[in-house]
Amino acid sequence: MKPHNPNNPHVYMDVNISGSKAGRIIFELFADVAPRTAENFRCLCTGESMDHNPKAVGFKNTIFHRVIKGFMAQGGDTTNHDGTGGMSIYGRHFKDEPFEARHGGRGILSMANAGSHTNGSQFFITFRETPHLDGKHVVFGRMVSGHDVLNKIEATPTNAKDKPTRQITITSCGSVALVKDDKEEAEVKAKMQEKSAATSSSSSSSSSSSTEGEKKQEDAKGEEDEVDNSEESKK
């Protein structure tokens, strides 16, 4: 997984479930690998989005309209609030950036879409590694805190169409600055992650034959789970 970069922008979302405070999630946005996508999300969090596009109203008071336990939570439909709408700071849609970062674990932040180059404002947060989405959805961030909130979102009951039966609302959102101690801690963690990745890489060649079959099974299973924001899929 990509090491934490404390110099990237960070944003927060305060979440309520059925009117009760669930807590705060903080994301690192990967401006170093997906700058346009990260800036779109940042502006939709801060409310600066309307300075770029008057129709891009931002995430405040929007909902997570789709939750699939063991897969992901989807939100960001700022216009229709049901997964069929949304608006970016660049217009209705904007192009994919390179698929450099991967859906490598829980808490990954990625764009929902209706096919190539149809990014808007809808996004999703993964509950697990989802490699079958690599190359289809642009990963542009990840959670750095608030995993207890994500647990509450995942545990929310849903109906047959994966819509939460208890409303999950983003009541507040915006930019957040890491204090000096947080930055120093993040830098230490990043160095540890790089060291761990190097160690893992050196040992992976000896176990590649045993893991290849497992990966194929996981990819085959994951093909059943897709993320989109197309109106056609809701019919």
C-alpha positions as CSV (number, residue, x, y, z in Angstrom):
1,M,0.0,0.0,0.0
2,K,1.2,3.5,-0.8
3,P,3.0,5.1,2.2
4,H,1.3,8.0,4.0
5,N,2.5,11.4,2.6
6,P,1.9,14.1,5.3
7,N,2.4,16.8,2.7
8,N,-0.7,15.7,0.8
9,P,-3.9,17.6,1.5
10,H,-6.1,16.1,4.2
11,V,-9.9,16.5,4.7
12,Y,-12.4,15.4,7.3
13,M,-16.0,14.3,7.2
14,D,-18.3,14.3,10.3
15,V,-20.9,11.6,10.0
16,N,-24.3,11.1,11.7
17,I,-26.3,7.9,11.6
18,S,-30.0,8.3,12.2
19,G,-29.4,11.7,13.7
20,S,-26.7,10.5,16.2
21,K,-23.1,11.5,15.9
22,A,-21.0,8.6,14.6
23,G,-17.7,10.5,14.6
24,R,-15.1,11.9,12.2
25,I,-13.2,10.4,9.3
26,I,-10.0,12.0,8.1
27,F,-8.7,11.2,4.6
28,E,-5.3,11.8,3.0
29,L,-5.9,12.8,-0.7
30,F,-3.3,11.6,-3.2
31,A,-2.5,14.9,-4.8
32,D,0.9,13.5,-5.7
33,V,-0.6,10.8,-8.0
34,A,-4.1,12.0,-8.9
35,P,-4.0,15.8,-8.5
36,R,-7.2,16.7,-10.4
37,T,-9.3,14.0,-8.7
38,A,-7.9,14.9,-5.3
39,E,-8.6,18.6,-5.9
40,N,-12.2,17.9,-7.0
41,F,-12.8,16.0,-3.7
42,R,-11.1,18.6,-1.6
43,C,-13.2,21.4,-3.0
44,L,-16.4,19.4,-2.6
45,C,-15.4,19.0,1.1
46,T,-14.6,22.6,1.7
47,G,-17.4,24.2,-0.3
48,E,-14.9,25.9,-2.7
49,S,-16.5,23.7,-5.4
50,M,-19.1,26.4,-6.2
51,D,-16.3,28.9,-7.0
52,H,-15.4,26.5,-9.9
53,N,-18.8,25.3,-10.8
54,P,-22.1,26.8,-9.4
55,K,-23.8,23.4,-9.8
56,A,-21.1,21.6,-7.7
57,V,-22.8,22.1,-4.3
58,G,-20.5,20.1,-2.1
59,F,-20.8,17.1,0.2
60,K,-22.2,18.8,3.3
61,N,-25.6,17.3,4.2
62,T,-25.3,14.6,1.6
63,I,-25.7,10.9,2.3
64,F,-24.1,7.5,1.8
65,H,-26.8,6.0,-0.4
66,R,-25.3,2.6,-0.8
67,V,-23.6,0.2,1.6
68,I,-22.5,-3.3,0.9
69,K,-21.1,-5.1,4.0
70,G,-17.7,-6.6,3.2
71,F,-17.3,-4.5,0.1
72,M,-17.8,-0.7,0.2
73,A,-19.8,2.4,1.1
74,Q,-20.8,4.8,-1.6
75,G,-21.7,8.5,-1.4
76,G,-21.2,11.8,-3.0
77,D,-24.4,12.1,-5.1
78,T,-24.8,15.8,-4.5
79,T,-27.8,16.3,-6.9
80,N,-30.1,13.3,-6.8
81,H,-28.9,11.6,-3.5
82,D,-29.6,8.1,-4.9
83,G,-26.6,7.2,-7.0
84,T,-27.8,8.6,-10.3
85,G,-26.4,12.1,-10.1
86,G,-23.5,14.2,-9.0
87,M,-21.4,17.1,-10.3
88,S,-17.7,17.7,-10.3
89,I,-15.9,21.1,-10.1
90,Y,-14.9,20.5,-13.8
91,G,-18.5,19.8,-15.0
92,R,-20.7,16.8,-15.1
93,H,-17.8,14.4,-15.8
94,F,-14.0,14.5,-16.0
95,K,-11.4,12.1,-17.3
96,D,-9.7,9.3,-15.4
97,E,-6.2,10.0,-14.2
98,P,-3.6,7.2,-14.3
99,F,-4.6,4.1,-12.2
100,E,-1.4,4.3,-10.2
101,A,-2.7,3.7,-6.7
102,R,-4.5,0.4,-5.9
103,H,-7.5,-0.8,-4.0
104,G,-5.2,-2.4,-1.6
105,G,-7.1,-2.7,1.7
106,R,-9.8,-1.2,4.0
107,G,-10.4,2.5,3.9
108,I,-9.3,3.2,0.3
109,L,-11.0,6.2,-1.2
110,S,-11.9,5.8,-4.9
111,M,-14.1,7.3,-7.6
112,A,-17.5,5.7,-8.6
113,N,-18.2,5.9,-12.3
114,A,-20.4,4.7,-15.1
115,G,-17.5,3.7,-17.3
116,S,-14.3,5.3,-18.6
117,H,-13.9,9.0,-18.0
118,T,-17.2,9.5,-16.2
119,N,-16.0,10.8,-12.9
120,G,-18.2,13.3,-11.1
121,S,-18.6,13.7,-7.4
122,Q,-19.6,10.1,-6.3
123,F,-17.0,8.2,-4.4
124,F,-16.7,5.0,-2.4
125,I,-14.7,3.8,0.7
126,T,-13.6,0.2,0.6
127,F,-14.2,-2.3,3.4
128,R,-11.6,-4.7,2.1
129,E,-9.0,-5.1,-0.6
130,T,-10.8,-5.0,-4.0
131,P,-8.2,-5.7,-6.7
132,H,-10.8,-6.4,-9.3
133,L,-11.5,-2.6,-9.3
134,D,-7.9,-1.7,-10.2
135,G,-7.7,-0.1,-13.6
136,K,-11.5,0.6,-13.6
137,H,-11.8,3.2,-10.8
138,V,-9.3,6.0,-9.9
139,V,-7.9,5.6,-6.3
140,F,-7.2,9.1,-5.0
141,G,-7.0,8.8,-1.2
142,R,-7.3,6.7,2.0
143,M,-8.5,7.0,5.5
144,V,-5.9,8.0,8.1
145,S,-8.3,8.0,11.1
146,G,-11.9,7.2,11.9
147,H,-11.9,3.5,11.4
148,D,-14.5,3.1,14.2
149,V,-16.8,5.3,12.1
150,L,-16.3,3.2,9.1
151,N,-17.2,0.1,11.2
152,K,-20.5,1.8,12.2
153,I,-21.2,2.6,8.5
154,E,-20.5,-1.0,7.5
155,A,-22.8,-2.3,10.3
156,T,-25.7,-0.1,9.2
157,P,-28.7,-2.3,8.1
158,T,-29.7,-2.0,4.4
159,N,-32.6,-3.0,2.2
160,A,-32.6,-5.4,-0.8
161,K,-31.1,-2.6,-3.0
162,D,-28.2,-1.9,-0.6
163,K,-29.7,1.4,0.6
164,P,-29.2,2.0,4.3
165,T,-32.4,1.8,6.4
166,R,-30.8,4.3,8.8
167,Q,-29.8,7.5,7.1
168,I,-26.0,8.1,7.0
169,T,-25.3,11.8,6.6
170,I,-22.2,13.9,6.2
171,T,-23.1,16.8,8.5
172,S,-19.8,18.7,8.1
173,C,-16.7,18.5,6.0
174,G,-13.6,20.5,5.1
175,S,-9.8,20.7,5.1
176,V,-7.8,19.7,8.1
177,A,-4.1,20.4,8.7
178,L,-1.8,17.9,10.4
179,V,0.0,19.3,13.4
180,K,3.8,19.0,13.6
181,D,3.6,15.9,15.8
182,D,1.2,14.2,13.4
183,K,3.5,14.9,10.4
184,E,6.5,13.5,12.2
185,E,4.6,10.4,13.2
186,A,3.4,10.0,9.6
187,E,6.9,10.3,8.3
188,V,8.1,7.6,10.7
189,K,5.2,5.4,9.6
190,A,6.0,6.0,6.0
191,K,9.6,5.0,6.4
192,M,8.5,1.8,8.3
193,Q,6.0,1.0,5.5
194,E,8.8,1.4,2.9
195,K,11.1,-0.8,4.8
196,S,8.3,-3.4,5.3
197,A,7.5,-3.3,1.6
198,A,11.1,-3.9,0.6
199,T,11.3,-6.9,3.0
200,S,8.0,-8.2,1.6
201,S,9.2,-7.8,-2.0
202,S,12.4,-9.8,-1.4
203,S,10.4,-12.7,0.0
204,S,7.5,-12.6,-2.4
205,S,9.3,-14.5,-5.2
206,S,9.6,-17.6,-3.1
207,S,5.8,-17.7,-2.5
208,S,4.5,-16.4,-5.8
209,S,3.4,-19.8,-7.0
210,S,1.2,-20.4,-4.0
211,T,-0.4,-17.0,-3.9
212,E,-1.2,-16.8,-7.6
213,G,-4.0,-19.2,-7.3
214,E,-5.4,-17.4,-4.3
215,K,-5.4,-14.1,-6.1
216,K,-7.2,-15.6,-9.1
217,Q,-9.9,-16.9,-6.7
218,E,-10.2,-13.5,-5.0
219,D,-10.4,-11.7,-8.4
220,A,-13.1,-14.1,-9.6
221,K,-15.1,-13.6,-6.4
222,G,-14.7,-9.8,-6.7
223,E,-16.1,-9.7,-10.2
224,E,-19.6,-9.9,-8.7
225,D,-19.1,-6.6,-6.8
226,E,-19.0,-3.5,-8.9
227,V,-19.3,0.2,-8.2
228,D,-21.1,2.6,-10.6
229,N,-23.1,5.8,-10.7
230,S,-25.1,5.1,-13.8
231,E,-28.8,5.7,-13.9
232,E,-29.3,2.5,-16.0
233,S,-28.0,0.3,-13.1
234,K,-30.8,1.6,-10.8
235,K,-33.6,0.5,-13.1
